[in-house]
Coordinates of C-alpha atoms in Angstrom, one line a residue:
Chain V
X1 CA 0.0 0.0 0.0
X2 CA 0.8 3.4 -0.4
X3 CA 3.4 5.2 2.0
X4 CA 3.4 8.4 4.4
X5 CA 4.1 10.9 1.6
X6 CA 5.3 14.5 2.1
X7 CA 4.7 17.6 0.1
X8 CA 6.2 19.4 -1.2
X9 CA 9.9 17.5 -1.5
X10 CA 11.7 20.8 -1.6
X11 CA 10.6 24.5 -0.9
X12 CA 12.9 27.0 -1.1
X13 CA 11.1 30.5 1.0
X14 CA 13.2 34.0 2.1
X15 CA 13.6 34.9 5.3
X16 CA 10.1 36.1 6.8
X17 CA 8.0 34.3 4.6
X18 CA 5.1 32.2 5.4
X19 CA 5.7 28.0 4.6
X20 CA 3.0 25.6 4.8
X21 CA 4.1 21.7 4.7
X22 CA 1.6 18.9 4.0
X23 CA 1.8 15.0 5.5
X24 CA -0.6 12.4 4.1
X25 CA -0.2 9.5 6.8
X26 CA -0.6 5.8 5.6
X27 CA -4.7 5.5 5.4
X28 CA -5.8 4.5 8.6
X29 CA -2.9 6.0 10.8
X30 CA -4.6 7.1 13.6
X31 CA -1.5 8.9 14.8
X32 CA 1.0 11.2 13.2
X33 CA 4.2 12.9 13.8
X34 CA 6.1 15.9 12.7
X35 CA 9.8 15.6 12.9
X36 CA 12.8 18.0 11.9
X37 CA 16.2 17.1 11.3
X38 CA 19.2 19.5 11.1
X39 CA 22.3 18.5 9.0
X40 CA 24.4 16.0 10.0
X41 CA 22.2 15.3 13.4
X42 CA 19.0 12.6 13.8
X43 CA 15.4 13.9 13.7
X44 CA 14.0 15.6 16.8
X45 CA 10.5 15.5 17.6
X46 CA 8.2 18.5 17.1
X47 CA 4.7 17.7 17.6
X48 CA 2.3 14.4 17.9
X49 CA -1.2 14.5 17.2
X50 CA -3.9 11.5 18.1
X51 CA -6.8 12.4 15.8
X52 CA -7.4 15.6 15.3
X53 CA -5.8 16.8 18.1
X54 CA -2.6 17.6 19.2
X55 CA -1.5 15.6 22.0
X56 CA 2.0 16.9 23.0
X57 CA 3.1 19.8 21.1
X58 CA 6.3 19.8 23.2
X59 CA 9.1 20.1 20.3
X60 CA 7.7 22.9 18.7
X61 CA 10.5 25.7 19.0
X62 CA 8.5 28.5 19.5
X63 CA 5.0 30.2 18.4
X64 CA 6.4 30.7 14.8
X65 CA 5.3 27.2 14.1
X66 CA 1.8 25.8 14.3
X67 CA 0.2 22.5 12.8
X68 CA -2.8 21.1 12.5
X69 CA -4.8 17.9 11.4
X70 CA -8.3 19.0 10.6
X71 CA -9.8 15.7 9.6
X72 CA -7.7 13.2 11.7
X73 CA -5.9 12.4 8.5
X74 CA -3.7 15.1 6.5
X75 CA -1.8 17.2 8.8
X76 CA -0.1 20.5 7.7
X77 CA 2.8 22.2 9.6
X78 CA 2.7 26.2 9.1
X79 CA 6.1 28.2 9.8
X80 CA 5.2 31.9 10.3
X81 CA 8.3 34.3 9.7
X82 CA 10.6 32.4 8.7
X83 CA 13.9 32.2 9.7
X84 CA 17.6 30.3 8.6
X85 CA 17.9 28.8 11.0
X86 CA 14.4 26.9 10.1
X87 CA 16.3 25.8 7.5
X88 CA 16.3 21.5 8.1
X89 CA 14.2 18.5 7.0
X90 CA 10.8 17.8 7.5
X91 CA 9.7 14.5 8.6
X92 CA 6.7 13.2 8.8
X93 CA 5.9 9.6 10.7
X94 CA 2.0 8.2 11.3
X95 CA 1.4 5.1 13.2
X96 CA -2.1 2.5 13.8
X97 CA -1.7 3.8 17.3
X98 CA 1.0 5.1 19.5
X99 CA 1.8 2.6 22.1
X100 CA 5.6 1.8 21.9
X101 CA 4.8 -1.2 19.8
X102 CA 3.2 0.6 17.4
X103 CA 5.7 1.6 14.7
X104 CA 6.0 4.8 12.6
X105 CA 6.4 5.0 9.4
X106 CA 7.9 8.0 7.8
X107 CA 7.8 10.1 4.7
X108 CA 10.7 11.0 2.5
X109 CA 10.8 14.8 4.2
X110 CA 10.3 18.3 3.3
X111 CA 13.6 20.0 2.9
X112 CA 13.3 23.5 3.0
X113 CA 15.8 26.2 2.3
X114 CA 15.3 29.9 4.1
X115 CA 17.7 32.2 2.0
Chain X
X1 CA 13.5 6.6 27.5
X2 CA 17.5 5.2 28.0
X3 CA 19.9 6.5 26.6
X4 CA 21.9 4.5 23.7
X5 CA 25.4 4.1 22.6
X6 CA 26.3 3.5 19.1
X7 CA 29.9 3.6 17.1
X8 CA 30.1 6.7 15.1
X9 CA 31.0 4.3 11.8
X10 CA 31.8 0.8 11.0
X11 CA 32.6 -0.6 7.9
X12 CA 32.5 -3.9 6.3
X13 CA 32.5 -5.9 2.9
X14 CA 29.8 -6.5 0.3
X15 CA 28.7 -9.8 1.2
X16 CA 29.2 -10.0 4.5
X17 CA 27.6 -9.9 7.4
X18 CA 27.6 -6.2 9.0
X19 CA 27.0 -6.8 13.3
X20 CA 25.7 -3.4 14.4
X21 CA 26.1 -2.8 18.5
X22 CA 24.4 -0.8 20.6
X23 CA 24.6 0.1 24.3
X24 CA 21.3 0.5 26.3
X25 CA 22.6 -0.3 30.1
X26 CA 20.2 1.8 31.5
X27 CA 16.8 0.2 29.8
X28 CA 14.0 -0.8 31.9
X29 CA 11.6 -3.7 31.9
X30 CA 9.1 -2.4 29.5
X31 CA 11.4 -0.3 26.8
X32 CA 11.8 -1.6 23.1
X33 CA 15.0 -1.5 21.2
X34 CA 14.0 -0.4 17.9
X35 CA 16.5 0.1 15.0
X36 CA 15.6 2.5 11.9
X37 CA 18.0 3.6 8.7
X38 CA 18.4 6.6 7.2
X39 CA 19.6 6.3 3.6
X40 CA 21.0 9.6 2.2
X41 CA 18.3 12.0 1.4
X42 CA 15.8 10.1 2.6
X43 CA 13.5 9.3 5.5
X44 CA 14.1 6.9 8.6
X45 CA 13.3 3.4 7.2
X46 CA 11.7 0.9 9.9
X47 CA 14.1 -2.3 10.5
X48 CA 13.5 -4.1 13.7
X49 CA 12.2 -3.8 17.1
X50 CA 12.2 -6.3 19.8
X51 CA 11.8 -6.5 23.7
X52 CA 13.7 -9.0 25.2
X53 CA 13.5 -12.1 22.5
X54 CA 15.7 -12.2 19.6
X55 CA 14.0 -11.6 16.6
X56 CA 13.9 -12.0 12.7
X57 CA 12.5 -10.6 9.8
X58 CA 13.2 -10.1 5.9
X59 CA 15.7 -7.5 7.0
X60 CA 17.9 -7.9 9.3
X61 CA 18.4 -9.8 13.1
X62 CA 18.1 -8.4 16.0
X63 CA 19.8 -9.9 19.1
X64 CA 19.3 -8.6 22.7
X65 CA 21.5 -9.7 25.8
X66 CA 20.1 -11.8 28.2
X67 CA 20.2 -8.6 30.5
X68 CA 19.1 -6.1 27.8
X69 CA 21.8 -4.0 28.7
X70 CA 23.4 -4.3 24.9
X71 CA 21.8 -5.8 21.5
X72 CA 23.3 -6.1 18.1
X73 CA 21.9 -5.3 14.8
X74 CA 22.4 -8.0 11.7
X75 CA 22.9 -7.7 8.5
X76 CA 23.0 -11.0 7.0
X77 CA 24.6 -10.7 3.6
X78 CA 25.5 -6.7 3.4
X79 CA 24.9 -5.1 0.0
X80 CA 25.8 -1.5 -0.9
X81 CA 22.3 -0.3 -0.7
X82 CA 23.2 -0.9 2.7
X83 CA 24.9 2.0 3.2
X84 CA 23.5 4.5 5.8
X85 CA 23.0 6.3 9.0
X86 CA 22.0 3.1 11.7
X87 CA 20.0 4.0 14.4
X88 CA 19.1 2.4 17.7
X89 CA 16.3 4.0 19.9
X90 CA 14.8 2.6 22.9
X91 CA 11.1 3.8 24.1
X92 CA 9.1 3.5 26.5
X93 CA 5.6 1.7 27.6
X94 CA 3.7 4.7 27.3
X95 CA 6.4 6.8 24.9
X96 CA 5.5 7.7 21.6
X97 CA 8.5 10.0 20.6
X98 CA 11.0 8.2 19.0
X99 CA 14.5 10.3 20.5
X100 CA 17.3 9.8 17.9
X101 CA 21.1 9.5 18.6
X102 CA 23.7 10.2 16.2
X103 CA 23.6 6.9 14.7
X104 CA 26.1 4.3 13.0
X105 CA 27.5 5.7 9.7
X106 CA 28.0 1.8 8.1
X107 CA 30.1 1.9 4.9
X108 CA 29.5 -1.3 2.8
X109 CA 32.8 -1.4 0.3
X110 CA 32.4 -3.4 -2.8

């Protein structure tokens, strides 16, 4: 079956700017993650929803980034004012359910450039 | 979650079997070791996971010490599109983050 997929695969914004990235989770993920990874270093974790809702929001760096998951399925992670050092990869993991046996599944990443 | 301990890089030979460690001597009774790769430019890839049993799949091995203080990631019959970033995690009962080290950077030469 089709995988978590990410869009768009690169975006390339200028400092300020406004970013939207999109997730679609593997059909029937109940739980999704947003992940960032800098260069050279493994992914941190940003934000987890369950649902619709945003269950630990705990790895966002600050208000400048927001996400949501309207429908319990797509997810979309908005950077406000962007900066360079936003500058990273995207991730995106879903999951059946989020036990620790539950295993995520990620996307290929959104890597976007801030000039 | 405990903490793990990988090399930085290993290397080994086309064919051969690449025997990844790791070092989880903290881990407590109801942790996973789960091991995920991260070929260049691309996103964590799901290999393994296990508690305290060795286990198997169409990947790779997984073998955890009898006190689950260590386990070691196989590799059968390594092929170059077996190069990349190796990573062990360990989470949690209730933990859904996955926390990331730095990884195993394993070279497979031809």
């Amino acid at each position: 079956g089709a995988g978590v997929s990410q869009t768009p695969s690169n975006k390339v914004t200028e400092k300020g700017k406004y970013v939207e990235l999109r997730c679609d989770p593997i059909s029937g993920h109940t739980a999704l993650y947003w992940y960032r990874q800098s260069l050279g270093q493994g992914p941190e974790f940003l934000i987890y929803f369950q649902g619709t809702g945003a269950a630990d929001d705990s790895g966002l760096p600050n208000d400048r980034f927001f996400a949501v998951r309207p429908e319990g399925s797509v997810s979309t992670l908005k950077i406000q004012r962007t900066e360079r050092g936003d500058s990273a990869v995207y991730l995106c993991a879903s999951s059946a359910g989020a036990g620790s046996q539950e295993t995520q599944y990620f996307g290929p990443g959104t890597r976007l450039l801030v000039l | 979650d405990a903490k793990t301990t990988q090399p930085t890089s290993m290397d080994c030979a086309e064919g051969r079997a690449a025997n990844l460690p790791c070092n989880h001597s903290t881990i407590s009774g109801n942790e996973y070791v789960y091991w995920y790769r991260q070929i260049h430019s691309q996103g964590p890839q799901y290999i393994i996971h296990g508690l305290k049993n060795n286990e198997t799949n169409e990947m790779a091995s997984l073998i955890i010490t009898e006190d689950r203080k260590s386990s070691t990631l196989i590799l059968p019959h390594a092929t170059l599109r077996d190069t990349a970033v190796y990573y062990c995690i360990v989470r949690g009962g209730s933990s859904y983050k996955l926390i990331f080290g730095s990884g195993t950077r394993l070279l497979v030469r031809p």
